[in-house]
Amino acid sequence: MDPRTVLLVGAGRMGGAMIEGWRVAGPVSMDELIVRDPHPSPEARRASEYGAVLDPADADLGRAATVVLAVKPQLWRQVAAEIEPFLAPDAIIVSVAAGVAGADIAAALGGRLVARVMPTTAVAIGQGAVTIHSDSDEARARAHALFATLGSVVDVEDEALMHAATAVSGSGPAYLYAFVEALEAAGVKAGVPAADAATLARATVSGAAALMAAGDTPPAELRRQVTSPGGTTAAGLEVLTGSGDLQQLLAETVAAAVRRSKELG
Ligand SMILES: NC(=O)c1ccc[n+]([C@@H]2O[C@H](COP(=O)([O-])OP(=O)(O)OC[C@H]3O[C@@H](n4cnc5c(N)ncnc54)[C@H](OP(=O)(O)O)[C@@H]3O)[C@@H](O)[C@H]2O)c1
């Protein structure tokens, strides 16, 4: 076993995003990466140009000190059974599978130490939101080593909170993209040509997010700074948030995702 070798099992959208983040930020060197996936993502194929091993022989799986599980939650048991006989006895498992309990993963993988991680796909550009849980200090440290340079990391002690983290941040980018789509459509309805509405909505959201990320000012204060009393923004916000509808809608959205995360487990 090589202490720096990482085996990534499943290189789809999330696996590909992690590979890209590792390649750019450097916590995993591409020539220390092994990728097992029947149809690897473009990022995985690019990693192979930098020395990553794609489509490894079963015997190669035992070289990895860290095994990152990034297949769909519905497939993880089948995949665990496929790889378990070939893993190093003291390999540490880092799972990003939504909803799947650490104890179940440990039981399926010979009692090996497990950390659970819920990243967002922005890990690809070092701007992910990453939640980590593990009962083991060693496994938690391994997960930190993989993700600390790929975004903002939050540790949770109570594993049950991984459902909420999944619902808020793992699923969160899709909520925001849906908001941008709706803002574009509203612009078109207000008479803006479609291409211009797309430019305005996308640049507005990206710019506002970048401003928020660039300082410590909380979003409520940023909102106040751009809302003059009696102005146009105030009129729009009165509809969006005035009756508490947005908070209620997001609370229900997150609750539905929490329920689904529990079902997947
Ligand atoms: N996408 C997100 O934003 C996000 C966020 C947080 C967590 N996650 C978690 O990340 C995990 C992967 O999600 P995803 O969106 O990346 O799914 P995905 O795009 O479907 O990627 C999963 C990959 O695993 C491959 N695979 C299937 N069977 C396999 C096997 N036996 N051995 C190795 N690889 C196999 C799939 O190949 P095929 O395409 O050929 O089936 C696919 O390339 C999930 O557990 C999800 O909960 C995702």
PDB file of C-alpha atoms and ligand atoms in Angstrom, residues 9-15 36-40 70-73 75 78-79 82 96-98 118-121 170, ligand 1:
ATOM      1  CA  VAL A   9     -14.547   4.617  -7.336  1.00  0.00           C
ATOM      2  CA  GLY A  10     -17.091   6.354  -9.577  1.00  0.00           C
ATOM      3  CA  ALA A  11     -15.943   9.281 -11.698  1.00  0.00           C
ATOM      4  CA  GLY A  12     -19.181  10.873 -12.859  1.00  0.00           C
ATOM      5  CA  ARG A  13     -20.271  14.440 -12.168  1.00  0.00           C
ATOM      6  CA  MET A  14     -19.088  14.586  -8.551  1.00  0.00           C
ATOM      7  CA  GLY A  15     -16.086  12.320  -9.058  1.00  0.00           C
ATOM      8  CA  ARG A  36     -12.370   2.873 -11.355  1.00  0.00           C
ATOM      9  CA  ASP A  37     -15.443   3.658 -13.450  1.00  0.00           C
ATOM     10  CA  PRO A  38     -16.865   1.834 -16.490  1.00  0.00           C
ATOM     11  CA  HIS A  39     -17.526   5.195 -18.209  1.00  0.00           C
ATOM     12  CA  PRO A  40     -15.150   7.744 -16.671  1.00  0.00           C
ATOM     13  CA  ALA A  70     -18.482   8.389  -5.432  1.00  0.00           C
ATOM     14  CA  VAL A  71     -21.056   6.141  -7.063  1.00  0.00           C
ATOM     15  CA  LYS A  72     -24.812   6.672  -6.925  1.00  0.00           C
ATOM     16  CA  PRO A  73     -26.275   5.765  -3.519  1.00  0.00           C
ATOM     17  CA  LEU A  75     -25.238   1.297  -6.406  1.00  0.00           C
ATOM     18  CA  GLN A  78     -22.903  -3.657  -5.231  1.00  0.00           C
ATOM     19  CA  VAL A  79     -19.743  -1.614  -5.790  1.00  0.00           C
ATOM     20  CA  GLU A  82     -16.924  -5.729  -5.980  1.00  0.00           C
ATOM     21  CA  VAL A  96     -19.604  11.153  -0.749  1.00  0.00           C
ATOM     22  CA  ALA A  97     -22.758   9.065  -1.290  1.00  0.00           C
ATOM     23  CA  ALA A  98     -25.822  10.989  -0.147  1.00  0.00           C
ATOM     24  CA  MET A 118     -20.943  16.006   1.344  1.00  0.00           C
ATOM     25  CA  PRO A 119     -19.295  18.267  -1.239  1.00  0.00           C
ATOM     26  CA  THR A 120     -20.732  20.516  -3.920  1.00  0.00           C
ATOM     27  CA  THR A 121     -19.541  20.344  -7.510  1.00  0.00           C
ATOM     28  CA  GLY A 170     -25.253  19.188  -1.701  1.00  0.00           C
TER      29      GLY A 170
HETATM   30  N1  LIG B   1     -23.744  15.542  -8.267  1.00  0.00           N
HETATM   31  C1  LIG B   1     -23.743  16.234  -7.137  1.00  0.00           C
HETATM   32  O1  LIG B   1     -23.931  17.463  -7.111  1.00  0.00           O
HETATM   33  C2  LIG B   1     -23.458  15.547  -5.817  1.00  0.00           C
HETATM   34  C3  LIG B   1     -23.337  16.320  -4.652  1.00  0.00           C
HETATM   35  C4  LIG B   1     -22.991  15.678  -3.458  1.00  0.00           C
HETATM   36  C5  LIG B   1     -22.839  14.303  -3.416  1.00  0.00           C
HETATM   37  N2  LIG B   1     -23.009  13.569  -4.558  1.00  0.00           N
HETATM   38  C6  LIG B   1     -22.876  12.123  -4.459  1.00  0.00           C
HETATM   39  O2  LIG B   1     -21.890  11.717  -5.384  1.00  0.00           O
HETATM   40  C7  LIG B   1     -22.190  10.390  -5.809  1.00  0.00           C
HETATM   41  C8  LIG B   1     -22.078  10.345  -7.329  1.00  0.00           C
HETATM   42  O3  LIG B   1     -23.045  11.238  -7.867  1.00  0.00           O
HETATM   43  P1  LIG B   1     -22.888  11.800  -9.346  1.00  0.00           P
HETATM   44  O4  LIG B   1     -23.856  12.889  -9.506  1.00  0.00           O
HETATM   45  O5  LIG B   1     -21.451  12.032  -9.619  1.00  0.00           O
HETATM   46  O6  LIG B   1     -23.383  10.505 -10.169  1.00  0.00           O
HETATM   47  P2  LIG B   1     -22.912  10.040 -11.608  1.00  0.00           P
HETATM   48  O7  LIG B   1     -22.612  11.222 -12.455  1.00  0.00           O
HETATM   49  O8  LIG B   1     -23.899   9.034 -12.073  1.00  0.00           O
HETATM   50  O9  LIG B   1     -21.506   9.326 -11.301  1.00  0.00           O
HETATM   51  C9  LIG B   1     -21.402   8.046 -10.790  1.00  0.00           C
HETATM   52  C10 LIG B   1     -20.368   7.319 -11.618  1.00  0.00           C
HETATM   53  O10 LIG B   1     -20.187   5.996 -11.087  1.00  0.00           O
HETATM   54  C11 LIG B   1     -20.053   5.124 -12.185  1.00  0.00           C
HETATM   55  N3  LIG B   1     -20.274   3.721 -11.852  1.00  0.00           N
HETATM   56  C12 LIG B   1     -21.397   2.977 -12.035  1.00  0.00           C
HETATM   57  N4  LIG B   1     -21.176   1.705 -11.637  1.00  0.00           N
HETATM   58  C13 LIG B   1     -19.901   1.654 -11.192  1.00  0.00           C
HETATM   59  C14 LIG B   1     -19.078   0.610 -10.693  1.00  0.00           C
HETATM   60  N5  LIG B   1     -19.566  -0.642 -10.536  1.00  0.00           N
HETATM   61  N6  LIG B   1     -17.801   0.893 -10.338  1.00  0.00           N
HETATM   62  C15 LIG B   1     -17.308   2.141 -10.495  1.00  0.00           C
HETATM   63  N7  LIG B   1     -18.047   3.179 -10.983  1.00  0.00           N
HETATM   64  C16 LIG B   1     -19.313   2.944 -11.337  1.00  0.00           C
HETATM   65  C17 LIG B   1     -21.060   5.664 -13.159  1.00  0.00           C
HETATM   66  O11 LIG B   1     -20.859   5.126 -14.445  1.00  0.00           O
HETATM   67  P3  LIG B   1     -22.161   4.992 -15.438  1.00  0.00           P
HETATM   68  O12 LIG B   1     -22.459   6.368 -15.861  1.00  0.00           O
HETATM   69  O13 LIG B   1     -21.658   4.111 -16.509  1.00  0.00           O
HETATM   70  O14 LIG B   1     -23.255   4.370 -14.618  1.00  0.00           O
HETATM   71  C18 LIG B   1     -20.792   7.151 -13.077  1.00  0.00           C
HETATM   72  O15 LIG B   1     -19.737   7.546 -13.936  1.00  0.00           O
HETATM   73  C19 LIG B   1     -23.597  10.051  -5.321  1.00  0.00           C
HETATM   74  O16 LIG B   1     -23.507   9.122  -4.254  1.00  0.00           O
HETATM   75  C20 LIG B   1     -24.140  11.367  -4.846  1.00  0.00           C
HETATM   76  O17 LIG B   1     -24.985  11.194  -3.711  1.00  0.00           O
HETATM   77  C21 LIG B   1     -23.318  14.162  -5.758  1.00  0.00           C
END
